[in-house]
Short mmCIF file of C-alpha atoms and ligand atoms in Angstrom, two decimals:
data_model
loop_
_atom_site.label_atom_id
_atom_site.label_comp_id
_atom_site.label_asym_id
_atom_site.label_seq_id
_atom_site.Cartn_x
_atom_site.Cartn_y
_atom_site.Cartn_z
CA MET A 1 19.42 -21.99 58.93
CA LYS A 2 19.67 -24.75 61.51
CA TYR A 3 20.68 -27.65 59.25
CA GLN A 4 23.26 -27.53 56.47
CA SER A 5 21.20 -29.69 54.12
CA GLN A 6 18.40 -27.12 54.11
CA LYS A 7 20.59 -25.26 51.63
CA VAL A 8 19.34 -27.50 48.75
CA ALA A 9 16.08 -25.59 48.99
CA TYR A 10 17.94 -22.57 47.67
CA ALA A 11 18.68 -24.25 44.32
CA TYR A 12 15.05 -25.35 44.02
CA PHE A 13 13.77 -21.85 44.75
CA LEU A 14 16.13 -20.31 42.18
CA ALA A 15 14.97 -22.72 39.48
CA ALA A 16 11.35 -22.08 40.47
CA MET A 17 11.73 -18.30 40.25
CA ALA A 18 13.37 -18.52 36.82
CA LEU A 19 10.44 -20.57 35.52
CA PHE A 20 7.99 -18.22 37.22
CA GLY A 21 9.45 -15.37 35.17
CA ILE A 22 9.09 -17.40 31.96
CA GLN A 23 5.55 -18.41 32.89
CA VAL A 24 4.22 -14.87 33.38
CA LEU A 25 6.05 -13.55 30.30
CA GLY A 26 4.41 -16.38 28.33
CA GLY A 27 1.07 -15.31 29.81
CA LEU A 28 1.65 -11.76 28.68
CA LEU A 29 2.34 -12.94 25.13
CA LEU A 30 -0.88 -15.01 25.21
CA GLY A 31 -2.79 -11.98 26.44
CA TRP A 32 -1.36 -9.94 23.56
CA ILE A 33 -2.30 -12.64 21.01
CA TYR A 34 -5.91 -12.27 22.24
CA VAL A 35 -5.65 -8.54 21.42
CA SER A 36 -3.80 -8.95 18.15
CA PRO A 37 -4.42 -12.53 16.98
CA ASN A 38 -1.81 -12.76 14.21
CA THR A 39 1.16 -12.00 16.47
CA LEU A 40 3.87 -14.60 15.83
CA SER A 41 1.22 -16.97 14.50
CA GLU A 42 3.75 -18.72 12.22
CA VAL A 43 6.74 -18.98 14.58
CA LEU A 44 5.14 -19.34 17.99
CA PRO A 45 1.44 -20.23 17.71
CA PHE A 46 -1.00 -19.60 20.56
CA ASN A 47 -1.36 -23.27 21.53
CA ILE A 48 2.41 -23.68 21.94
CA VAL A 49 2.79 -20.55 24.08
CA ARG A 50 -0.20 -21.72 26.13
CA MET A 51 1.52 -25.05 26.82
CA ILE A 52 4.67 -23.28 27.94
CA HIS A 53 2.59 -20.95 30.17
CA THR A 54 0.61 -23.69 31.92
CA ASN A 55 3.41 -26.28 32.10
CA ALA A 56 5.91 -23.78 33.46
CA LEU A 57 3.33 -22.86 36.10
CA ILE A 58 2.86 -26.45 37.26
CA VAL A 59 6.56 -27.30 37.21
CA TRP A 60 7.69 -24.21 39.12
CA LEU A 61 4.97 -24.70 41.74
CA LEU A 62 6.14 -28.30 42.20
CA LEU A 63 9.78 -27.18 42.40
CA GLY A 64 8.69 -24.73 45.07
CA PHE A 65 6.89 -27.50 47.00
CA PHE A 66 9.92 -29.80 46.75
CA GLY A 67 12.19 -26.98 47.90
CA ALA A 68 9.82 -26.17 50.76
CA ALA A 69 9.88 -29.83 51.80
CA TYR A 70 13.69 -29.88 51.75
CA TYR A 71 13.66 -26.73 53.85
CA LEU A 72 11.09 -27.64 56.46
CA VAL A 73 11.46 -31.42 56.84
CA PRO A 74 14.97 -31.15 58.40
CA GLU A 75 13.78 -28.46 60.76
CA GLU A 76 10.66 -30.35 61.82
CA SER A 77 12.35 -33.78 61.91
CA GLU A 78 15.39 -32.32 63.68
CA ARG A 79 17.93 -33.96 61.41
CA GLU A 80 19.78 -33.48 58.12
CA ILE A 81 18.23 -34.62 54.82
CA PHE A 82 18.93 -38.30 54.10
CA SER A 83 20.94 -37.46 50.96
CA VAL A 84 21.80 -34.01 49.66
CA LYS A 85 23.26 -35.57 46.53
CA LEU A 86 19.97 -37.28 45.64
CA ALA A 87 18.19 -33.96 46.10
CA TYR A 88 20.47 -32.32 43.51
CA ILE A 89 20.12 -35.29 41.12
CA GLN A 90 16.35 -34.96 41.41
CA LEU A 91 16.57 -31.26 40.58
CA ALA A 92 18.84 -31.94 37.60
CA ILE A 93 16.36 -34.49 36.18
CA LEU A 94 13.50 -32.02 36.55
CA VAL A 95 15.43 -29.19 34.90
CA VAL A 96 16.51 -31.40 31.97
CA GLY A 97 12.93 -32.67 31.63
CA THR A 98 11.57 -29.13 31.61
CA LEU A 99 14.05 -27.96 28.97
CA GLY A 100 13.27 -31.10 26.96
CA ALA A 101 9.54 -30.45 27.14
CA VAL A 102 9.90 -26.80 26.11
CA GLY A 103 12.24 -27.79 23.30
CA SER A 104 9.79 -30.35 21.93
CA TYR A 105 6.86 -27.91 22.19
CA LEU A 106 8.83 -25.39 20.17
CA VAL A 107 9.27 -27.90 17.34
CA GLY A 108 5.63 -28.97 17.63
CA ILE A 109 5.98 -32.32 19.48
CA HIS A 110 3.45 -32.71 22.29
CA GLY A 111 0.84 -35.05 23.70
CA GLY A 112 -2.12 -32.71 23.25
CA ARG A 113 -3.76 -33.31 26.64
CA GLU A 114 -3.95 -29.97 28.43
CA PHE A 115 -1.38 -29.66 31.25
CA LEU A 116 -0.08 -33.17 30.42
CA GLU A 117 1.38 -32.37 26.99
CA GLN A 118 4.91 -33.52 27.94
CA PRO A 119 6.47 -36.20 25.70
CA LEU A 120 6.48 -39.68 27.26
CA TRP A 121 10.20 -39.64 28.16
CA VAL A 122 9.72 -36.43 30.13
CA LYS A 123 6.79 -38.03 31.98
CA PHE A 124 9.08 -40.93 32.93
CA GLY A 125 11.75 -38.48 34.03
CA ILE A 126 9.22 -36.79 36.29
CA LEU A 127 8.26 -40.20 37.69
CA VAL A 128 11.90 -41.05 38.46
CA ALA A 129 12.40 -37.63 40.09
CA ALA A 130 9.25 -38.17 42.16
CA VAL A 131 10.49 -41.56 43.37
CA ILE A 132 13.89 -40.12 44.32
CA PHE A 133 12.14 -37.31 46.16
CA LEU A 134 9.80 -39.63 48.07
CA VAL A 135 12.65 -41.90 49.12
CA ASN A 136 14.78 -38.98 50.21
CA VAL A 137 12.22 -37.14 52.31
CA SER A 138 10.53 -40.30 53.63
CA LEU A 139 13.80 -41.66 55.03
CA THR A 140 14.50 -38.32 56.67
CA PHE A 141 10.96 -38.16 58.00
CA LEU A 142 10.90 -41.75 59.34
CA ALA A 143 14.20 -41.35 61.19
CA GLY A 144 13.26 -38.12 62.93
CA ARG A 145 10.70 -36.33 65.04
CA LYS A 146 7.19 -36.55 63.59
CA THR A 147 4.90 -33.55 63.73
CA ALA A 148 1.43 -32.89 62.36
CA ILE A 149 3.04 -30.57 59.80
CA THR A 150 5.34 -33.24 58.39
CA ASN A 151 2.66 -35.97 58.63
CA ILE A 152 0.33 -33.92 56.46
CA LEU A 153 3.07 -32.76 54.12
CA MET A 154 4.20 -36.36 53.56
CA MET A 155 0.66 -37.56 52.97
CA GLY A 156 0.05 -34.81 50.41
CA LEU A 157 3.35 -35.40 48.61
CA TRP A 158 2.94 -39.17 48.46
CA LEU A 159 -0.58 -38.95 47.13
CA LEU A 160 0.25 -36.32 44.55
CA CYS A 161 3.20 -38.35 43.25
CA LEU A 162 1.03 -41.49 43.08
CA LEU A 163 -1.65 -39.62 41.12
CA TRP A 164 0.99 -38.90 38.47
CA ILE A 165 0.50 -42.52 37.34
CA PHE A 166 -2.84 -41.50 35.84
CA ALA A 167 -0.91 -39.22 33.49
CA PHE A 168 0.31 -42.40 31.73
CA ILE A 169 -3.17 -43.85 31.22
CA ASN A 170 -4.71 -42.45 28.07
CA PRO A 171 -7.51 -44.70 26.78
CA ASP A 172 -8.98 -44.31 23.29
CA ASN A 173 -12.44 -43.87 24.75
CA LEU A 174 -12.75 -40.10 25.12
CA SER A 175 -14.89 -40.24 28.28
CA LEU A 176 -12.38 -42.49 30.03
CA ASP A 177 -9.51 -40.35 28.77
CA LYS A 178 -11.15 -37.31 30.39
CA MET A 179 -11.87 -39.19 33.62
CA TYR A 180 -8.22 -40.15 34.12
CA TRP A 181 -7.09 -36.69 33.05
CA TRP A 182 -9.18 -35.09 35.79
CA MET A 183 -7.81 -37.56 38.35
CA VAL A 184 -4.52 -35.75 37.89
CA VAL A 185 -5.70 -32.21 37.24
CA HIS A 186 -8.53 -32.00 39.78
CA LEU A 187 -7.20 -34.33 42.48
CA TRP A 188 -3.98 -32.38 42.48
CA VAL A 189 -5.28 -28.85 43.01
CA GLU A 190 -8.43 -29.72 44.94
CA ALA A 191 -7.15 -32.50 47.23
CA THR A 192 -3.45 -33.37 47.48
CA TRP A 193 -1.96 -29.92 46.85
CA GLU A 194 -4.35 -28.57 49.47
CA LEU A 195 -2.66 -30.84 52.03
CA VAL A 196 0.73 -29.50 50.98
CA MET A 197 -0.65 -25.97 51.21
CA ALA A 198 -2.04 -26.59 54.69
CA ALA A 199 1.27 -28.02 55.90
CA ILE A 200 3.38 -25.17 54.52
CA LEU A 201 0.92 -22.58 55.83
CA GLY A 202 1.03 -24.31 59.23
CA PHE A 203 4.84 -24.17 59.23
CA LEU A 204 4.85 -20.47 58.33
CA MET A 205 2.28 -19.68 61.02
CA LEU A 206 4.31 -21.60 63.57
CA LYS A 207 7.44 -19.61 62.73
CA LEU A 208 5.87 -16.22 62.14
CA THR A 209 3.25 -15.98 64.92
CA GLY A 210 4.72 -18.13 67.68
CA VAL A 211 1.34 -19.75 68.39
CA ASP A 212 1.52 -23.09 70.23
CA ARG A 213 2.03 -26.12 68.05
CA GLU A 214 -1.02 -27.89 69.56
CA VAL A 215 -3.33 -25.12 68.36
CA ILE A 216 -1.90 -25.24 64.85
CA GLU A 217 -2.22 -29.03 64.74
CA LYS A 218 -5.94 -28.96 65.56
CA TRP A 219 -6.62 -26.55 62.72
CA LEU A 220 -4.54 -28.59 60.30
CA TYR A 221 -6.47 -31.78 60.97
CA ILE A 222 -9.79 -30.01 60.40
CA ILE A 223 -8.51 -28.53 57.13
CA VAL A 224 -7.22 -31.88 55.89
CA ALA A 225 -10.40 -33.77 56.81
CA THR A 226 -12.67 -31.26 55.07
CA ALA A 227 -10.38 -31.05 52.02
CA LEU A 228 -10.39 -34.82 51.44
CA PHE A 229 -14.09 -35.25 52.28
CA SER A 230 -15.14 -32.66 49.71
CA GLY A 231 -12.34 -32.77 47.12
CA ILE A 232 -12.38 -36.44 46.16
CA LEU A 233 -16.03 -36.75 45.19
CA GLY A 234 -15.94 -33.10 44.14
CA THR A 235 -14.14 -34.40 41.03
CA GLY A 236 -17.70 -35.01 39.86
CA HIS A 237 -18.01 -31.33 38.86
CA HIS A 238 -15.84 -32.22 35.86
CA PHE A 239 -17.92 -35.28 34.95
CA TYR A 240 -21.09 -33.40 34.02
CA TRP A 241 -20.66 -33.32 30.26
CA ILE A 242 -18.00 -35.91 29.39
CA GLY A 243 -20.31 -38.89 28.92
CA THR A 244 -20.49 -40.24 32.48
CA PRO A 245 -23.81 -41.26 34.14
CA GLY A 246 -26.19 -38.48 35.20
CA TYR A 247 -25.82 -39.05 38.94
CA TRP A 248 -22.45 -37.32 38.76
CA GLN A 249 -24.31 -34.05 38.34
CA TRP A 250 -25.64 -34.35 41.87
CA ILE A 251 -22.53 -35.86 43.44
CA GLY A 252 -20.36 -33.23 41.80
CA SER A 253 -22.63 -30.33 42.73
CA ILE A 254 -23.05 -31.35 46.36
CA PHE A 255 -19.49 -32.37 47.22
CA SER A 256 -17.76 -29.58 45.31
CA THR A 257 -19.93 -27.08 47.17
CA PHE A 258 -18.33 -28.39 50.37
CA GLU A 259 -14.92 -27.66 48.83
CA VAL A 260 -15.38 -24.07 49.90
CA VAL A 261 -15.04 -25.17 53.55
CA PRO A 262 -11.30 -26.05 53.68
CA PHE A 263 -10.42 -22.82 51.86
CA PHE A 264 -12.52 -20.84 54.31
CA ALA A 265 -10.86 -22.73 57.17
CA MET A 266 -7.37 -21.96 55.86
CA MET A 267 -8.17 -18.26 55.64
CA SER A 268 -9.67 -18.23 59.14
CA PHE A 269 -6.71 -20.24 60.42
CA ALA A 270 -4.17 -17.70 59.15
CA PHE A 271 -6.03 -14.73 60.62
CA VAL A 272 -6.77 -16.38 63.97
CA MET A 273 -3.11 -17.38 64.33
CA VAL A 274 -1.96 -13.82 63.69
CA TRP A 275 -4.58 -12.55 66.14
CA LYS A 276 -3.49 -15.00 68.83
CA GLY A 277 0.21 -14.73 68.06
CA ARG A 278 2.55 -13.45 70.72
CA LYS A 279 5.59 -13.07 68.58
CA ASN A 280 6.50 -9.92 66.69
CA HIS A 281 8.45 -11.56 63.90
CA PRO A 282 10.63 -9.22 61.85
CA ASN A 283 9.70 -10.77 58.48
CA LYS A 284 6.49 -8.83 57.87
CA ALA A 285 6.60 -9.52 54.13
CA ALA A 286 6.33 -13.28 54.67
CA LEU A 287 3.30 -12.69 56.89
CA LEU A 288 1.69 -10.48 54.23
CA TRP A 289 2.12 -13.19 51.59
CA SER A 290 0.76 -15.88 53.94
CA LEU A 291 -2.36 -13.92 54.81
CA GLY A 292 -2.74 -12.81 51.19
CA SER A 293 -2.42 -16.34 49.89
CA SER A 294 -5.08 -17.84 52.12
CA THR A 295 -7.45 -14.90 51.45
CA VAL A 296 -7.07 -14.87 47.66
CA ALA A 297 -7.30 -18.68 47.64
CA PHE A 298 -10.64 -18.41 49.40
CA PHE A 299 -11.91 -15.98 46.77
CA GLY A 300 -10.31 -17.62 43.73
CA ALA A 301 -10.99 -21.26 44.59
CA GLY A 302 -13.88 -20.93 47.05
CA VAL A 303 -15.99 -18.05 45.74
CA TRP A 304 -15.09 -18.13 42.03
CA GLY A 305 -15.16 -21.94 42.14
CA PHE A 306 -18.63 -22.07 43.67
CA LEU A 307 -19.81 -19.51 41.13
CA HIS A 308 -19.84 -22.12 38.34
CA THR A 309 -19.79 -25.46 40.15
CA LEU A 310 -23.51 -26.27 40.35
CA HIS A 311 -24.44 -28.29 37.28
CA GLY A 312 -27.36 -26.01 36.44
CA VAL A 313 -24.94 -23.07 36.18
CA ASN A 314 -22.04 -25.01 34.67
CA PHE A 315 -24.33 -26.10 31.82
CA TYR A 316 -24.07 -22.51 30.59
CA THR A 317 -20.62 -21.41 31.74
CA HIS A 318 -18.58 -24.55 30.93
CA GLY A 319 -15.35 -23.70 29.12
CA THR A 320 -15.99 -19.95 28.87
CA GLN A 321 -13.87 -17.06 30.16
CA ILE A 322 -15.55 -17.66 33.55
CA THR A 323 -13.42 -20.79 33.79
CA ALA A 324 -10.26 -18.85 32.93
CA ALA A 325 -11.13 -16.18 35.53
CA HIS A 326 -11.48 -18.84 38.22
CA GLY A 327 -8.40 -20.80 37.09
CA HIS A 328 -6.17 -17.72 37.31
CA LEU A 329 -7.29 -16.43 40.71
CA ALA A 330 -7.39 -19.89 42.30
CA PHE A 331 -3.91 -20.88 41.12
CA TYR A 332 -2.52 -17.50 42.02
CA GLY A 333 -3.98 -17.33 45.53
CA ALA A 334 -3.58 -20.90 46.63
CA TYR A 335 -0.30 -21.96 45.11
CA VAL A 336 1.61 -19.05 43.57
CA ALA A 337 1.22 -16.75 46.57
CA LEU A 338 1.85 -19.60 49.01
CA ASN A 339 5.14 -20.46 47.30
CA LEU A 340 6.11 -16.81 47.26
CA ALA A 341 5.34 -16.67 51.00
CA MET A 342 7.71 -19.56 51.59
CA PHE A 343 10.44 -17.98 49.39
CA THR A 344 9.98 -14.67 51.22
CA TYR A 345 10.39 -16.44 54.54
CA ALA A 346 13.25 -18.78 53.66
CA MET A 347 15.38 -16.97 51.07
CA PRO A 348 16.77 -14.29 53.42
CA ILE A 349 17.75 -17.04 55.86
CA LEU A 350 19.28 -19.22 53.14
CA ARG A 351 21.21 -16.25 51.79
CA GLY A 352 22.32 -15.02 55.19
CA ARG A 353 20.65 -11.66 54.65
CA ASP A 354 18.17 -11.74 57.45
CA PRO A 355 16.69 -9.18 58.19
CA TYR A 356 16.49 -7.68 54.71
CA ASN A 357 14.77 -4.78 52.98
CA GLN A 358 11.14 -5.86 52.72
CA VAL A 359 9.58 -2.79 51.15
CA LEU A 360 10.10 -3.85 47.54
CA ASN A 361 8.86 -7.34 48.31
CA MET A 362 5.65 -5.97 49.83
CA ALA A 363 5.20 -3.61 46.88
CA SER A 364 5.46 -6.64 44.59
CA PHE A 365 2.69 -8.32 46.60
CA TRP A 366 0.28 -5.45 46.00
CA LEU A 367 1.24 -5.04 42.35
CA MET A 368 0.83 -8.72 41.56
CA THR A 369 -2.26 -9.28 43.67
CA GLY A 370 -3.92 -6.12 42.35
CA GLY A 371 -3.09 -7.18 38.79
CA MET A 372 -4.50 -10.69 39.26
CA ALA A 373 -7.67 -9.33 40.89
CA PHE A 374 -8.24 -6.92 38.00
CA MET A 375 -7.57 -9.70 35.49
CA THR A 376 -10.15 -11.86 37.26
CA PHE A 377 -12.76 -9.09 37.05
CA THR A 378 -12.16 -8.42 33.35
CA LEU A 379 -12.37 -12.14 32.54
CA THR A 380 -15.50 -12.53 34.66
CA PHE A 381 -17.23 -9.70 32.75
CA ALA A 382 -16.04 -11.15 29.45
CA GLY A 383 -17.27 -14.59 30.53
CA THR A 384 -20.68 -13.30 31.58
CA ILE A 385 -21.24 -11.62 28.23
CA GLN A 386 -19.86 -14.66 26.43
CA THR A 387 -22.17 -17.02 28.31
CA HIS A 388 -25.17 -14.87 27.50
CA MET A 389 -24.44 -14.26 23.82
CA GLN A 390 -23.09 -17.71 22.99
CA ARG A 391 -25.01 -20.07 25.24
CA ILE A 392 -28.33 -18.28 25.70
CA VAL A 393 -28.81 -16.17 22.55
CA GLY A 394 -26.92 -18.76 20.47
CA ASP A 395 -24.52 -16.44 18.59
CA TYR A 396 -21.45 -17.89 16.87
CA PHE A 397 -18.27 -18.29 18.92
CA MET A 398 -16.12 -15.96 16.80
CA ASP A 399 -18.86 -13.31 16.53
CA VAL A 400 -19.00 -13.27 20.31
CA GLN A 401 -15.21 -13.05 20.62
CA ASP A 402 -15.30 -9.95 18.41
CA GLN A 403 -17.46 -8.25 21.04
CA LEU A 404 -15.04 -8.94 23.88
CA GLY A 405 -12.00 -7.01 22.63
CA LEU A 406 -12.14 -4.29 25.27
CA PHE A 407 -12.00 -6.87 28.07
CA TYR A 408 -9.05 -8.63 26.47
CA LEU A 409 -7.24 -5.32 26.19
CA MET A 410 -7.83 -4.65 29.89
CA ARG A 411 -6.69 -8.18 30.72
CA PHE A 412 -3.46 -7.46 28.88
CA GLY A 413 -3.03 -4.27 30.93
CA SER A 414 -3.48 -6.17 34.19
CA GLY A 415 -0.99 -8.73 32.90
CA ILE A 416 1.65 -6.00 32.62
CA ALA A 417 1.12 -5.21 36.31
CA VAL A 418 1.49 -8.89 37.20
CA VAL A 419 4.70 -9.26 35.19
CA LEU A 420 6.20 -6.12 36.73
CA GLY A 421 5.22 -7.42 40.17
CA ALA A 422 6.87 -10.77 39.47
CA LEU A 423 10.10 -9.16 38.27
CA LEU A 424 10.09 -6.87 41.31
CA PHE A 425 9.63 -9.91 43.55
CA ILE A 426 12.59 -11.72 42.01
CA TYR A 427 14.68 -8.53 42.24
CA SER A 428 13.79 -8.06 45.92
CA MET A 429 14.77 -11.66 46.69
CA LEU A 430 18.05 -11.72 44.82
CA VAL A 431 19.50 -8.28 44.42
CA VAL A 432 18.50 -6.01 47.28
CA ARG A 433 21.31 -5.51 49.80
CA ARG A 434 21.11 -6.15 53.50
CA GLU A 435 19.33 -3.41 55.44
CA VAL A 436 21.59 -1.24 57.60
CA VAL A 437 20.97 -2.56 61.11
CA LYS A 438 19.63 0.26 63.23
CA PRO A 439 20.09 0.34 66.98
CA GLY A 440 16.97 -0.73 68.84
CA PRO A 441 15.24 -3.95 69.93
CA VAL A 442 17.11 -6.86 68.45
CA ALA A 443 15.12 -9.55 66.63
CA VAL A 444 16.27 -13.15 66.69
CA PRO A 445 17.44 -13.96 63.15
CA GLY A 446 16.79 -17.29 61.54
CA GLU A 447 13.75 -18.12 63.64
C1 LIG B 501 -6.78 -24.00 44.53
C2 LIG B 501 -7.76 -24.70 44.08
C3 LIG B 501 -8.24 -24.67 42.65
C4 LIG B 501 -7.53 -24.47 41.51
C5 LIG B 501 -6.03 -24.21 41.35
C6 LIG B 501 -8.48 -24.55 40.40
C7 LIG B 501 -8.14 -24.42 39.07
C8 LIG B 501 -8.98 -24.68 38.01
C9 LIG B 501 -8.62 -24.66 36.62
C10 LIG B 501 -7.24 -24.29 36.04
C11 LIG B 501 -9.71 -25.01 35.90
C12 LIG B 501 -9.80 -25.13 34.37
C13 LIG B 501 -9.49 -26.52 33.97
C14 LIG B 501 -9.62 -26.71 32.48
O1 LIG B 501 -10.75 -26.95 32.01
O2 LIG B 501 -8.63 -26.62 31.79
C15 LIG B 501 -10.79 -25.27 36.84
C16 LIG B 501 -12.06 -25.69 36.50
C17 LIG B 501 -13.11 -25.74 37.40
N1 LIG B 501 -13.07 -25.49 38.75
FE1 LIG B 501 -11.41 -25.11 39.83
N2 LIG B 501 -9.72 -24.80 40.91
C18 LIG B 501 -9.62 -24.87 42.29
C19 LIG B 501 -10.66 -25.07 43.18
C20 LIG B 501 -11.99 -25.16 42.84
C21 LIG B 501 -13.09 -25.24 43.77
C22 LIG B 501 -12.95 -25.23 45.29
C23 LIG B 501 -14.24 -25.33 43.04
C24 LIG B 501 -15.67 -25.41 43.49
C25 LIG B 501 -16.15 -24.93 44.58
C26 LIG B 501 -13.85 -25.34 41.64
C27 LIG B 501 -14.70 -25.47 40.58
C28 LIG B 501 -14.32 -25.64 39.26
C29 LIG B 501 -15.22 -26.01 38.17
C30 LIG B 501 -16.72 -26.27 38.29
C31 LIG B 501 -14.47 -26.08 37.02
C32 LIG B 501 -14.94 -26.46 35.61
C33 LIG B 501 -15.21 -25.25 34.80
C34 LIG B 501 -15.78 -25.58 33.45
O3 LIG B 501 -16.75 -26.35 33.38
O4 LIG B 501 -15.29 -25.06 32.43
N3 LIG B 501 -12.49 -25.22 41.55
N4 LIG B 501 -10.33 -25.05 38.12
C1 LIG B 502 0.93 -16.11 38.34
C2 LIG B 502 0.05 -15.76 37.49
C3 LIG B 502 -0.69 -16.65 36.54
C4 LIG B 502 -1.28 -17.86 36.76
C5 LIG B 502 -1.35 -18.63 38.07
C6 LIG B 502 -1.85 -18.30 35.50
C7 LIG B 502 -2.52 -19.50 35.29
C8 LIG B 502 -3.11 -19.91 34.11
C9 LIG B 502 -3.87 -21.11 33.94
C10 LIG B 502 -4.17 -22.13 35.04
C11 LIG B 502 -4.29 -21.17 32.64
C12 LIG B 502 -5.21 -22.22 32.03
C13 LIG B 502 -6.60 -21.65 32.27
C14 LIG B 502 -7.78 -22.51 31.92
O1 LIG B 502 -7.66 -23.63 31.42
O2 LIG B 502 -8.91 -22.02 32.17
C15 LIG B 502 -3.80 -19.98 31.99
C16 LIG B 502 -4.05 -19.62 30.68
C17 LIG B 502 -3.84 -18.34 30.18
N1 LIG B 502 -3.22 -17.31 30.84
FE1 LIG B 502 -2.40 -17.33 32.67
N2 LIG B 502 -1.62 -17.35 34.55
C18 LIG B 502 -0.92 -16.32 35.16
C19 LIG B 502 -0.50 -15.16 34.57
C20 LIG B 502 -0.98 -14.70 33.37
C21 LIG B 502 -0.69 -13.39 32.83
C22 LIG B 502 0.16 -12.31 33.48
C23 LIG B 502 -1.33 -13.31 31.65
C24 LIG B 502 -1.31 -12.11 30.75
C25 LIG B 502 -2.30 -11.44 30.36
C26 LIG B 502 -2.02 -14.59 31.42
C27 LIG B 502 -2.79 -14.92 30.31
C28 LIG B 502 -3.29 -16.17 30.03
C29 LIG B 502 -3.96 -16.52 28.80
C30 LIG B 502 -4.27 -15.55 27.65
C31 LIG B 502 -4.28 -17.88 28.89
C32 LIG B 502 -5.00 -18.74 27.82
C33 LIG B 502 -6.47 -18.71 28.09
C34 LIG B 502 -7.25 -19.38 27.00
O3 LIG B 502 -6.88 -20.46 26.55
O4 LIG B 502 -8.26 -18.80 26.59
N3 LIG B 502 -1.76 -15.42 32.50
N4 LIG B 502 -3.06 -19.23 32.90
FE1 LIG B 503 -12.16 -29.35 40.08
#
């Protein structure tokens, strides 16, 4: 750790990992309710657990991004964070807001818009936290050295915080309501978060492979340009059936098809950097997560996204288990695995345990990634059958669901693997002792 203030990242990562645990356990309960629908139906209904699952996901990913920014901005800008105190205040607001949201969900108070169910006061809290964050990192950024990595990170973070304003606009007209809703949900994961992903991936590649900064910068600009070019109008793939004019079917189909490009570029980027890299960095686990993230993101977002993005296909698959298959693999590859890559890289340094025992961490990668891949396959099969029976043959929704039980059981099984992988990951980060240093070539710690 080069700068003292980088230490705030540690608190963010801890909070993120705690919520990650809650998120996947919530997922497991949801998966079980699909197998045995009356489970806890009075105390903890499916819709409430679903809110906790999806909200915890979003909040912990954001906490991870904020922590990553607090870790890498000082190092790139070559100065301490503007205010460490503000960073902790921001974290406290977010933790209180999260507990408040979960508490209100448990007693049945929520806004009902998927992902944006938080009560209004929590939304304001998030806004205040976002403003504090932007002030804090922007002042650090402006006073220090500017690099392509921090330029792109700042752009992504500013835009994603600004998009939060659409979470407050909820018109009575259902079509408009949906339009604004997608401006948050889609323009986050398919535009602004991609910039954050590119910046963090660029930082990890810089540290782990030792490739020249100039090479990394060129790739980053290509990724950002293609992400924004395709992702903004790509929002149209959610405007097919919400009551917007028909031309959105073509705009959405064409531009969202191009969305595959930045994900392909990020995967190529990671592999080319490792190929060209001269450095033999000791943290192999962080490299595994980085390569894994960009690869699974390409499949989850790129391939599984393209699968149902053309309006002629989406007409049949809209809102089926195909969507859930894509949503899981895309979120996991692009944002979960990327955050875990950053934790794997930074935690040993923040805890002064570098180098550390990486075997358990790598095992958790394979367990979690294998589990998510299997879950995606089971949901894709379930979704294919569902699309055929429900949308082509015209069978009733619940009759079709009765036919899908085997897939839901297998999805639950894969969920157990994911949960075990997540717990193993947290254990490997927090509990495993420092490796006994063997004599031999000495690696430079903290690089
Ligand atoms: C990391 C990036 C991505 C993430 C995290 C992601 C996540 C999701 C999620 C969670 C949903 C379900 C939303 C809901 O209805 O509640 C969804 C829907 C959808 N996604 Fe993605 N996605 C990503 C990238 C992409 C890309 C690149 C494409 C196209 C090439 C795509 C195409 C679609 C389509 C067409 C839908 C609507 C499905 C429907 O009609 O039910 N996604 N995405
Ligand atoms: C890190 C891993 C995970 C991520 C990123 C994730 C992400 C998501 C997302 C984005 C949704 C909303 C999907 C949509 O609208 O289409 C969702 C819903 C759901 N997730 Fe997960 N999840 C994860 C782990 C799990 C696990 C381990 C299980 C357990 C089997 C699970 C079971 C479910 C279920 C049953 C739903 C509700 C689907 C529905 O409404 O039909 N998830 N998850
Ligand atoms: Fe989208």
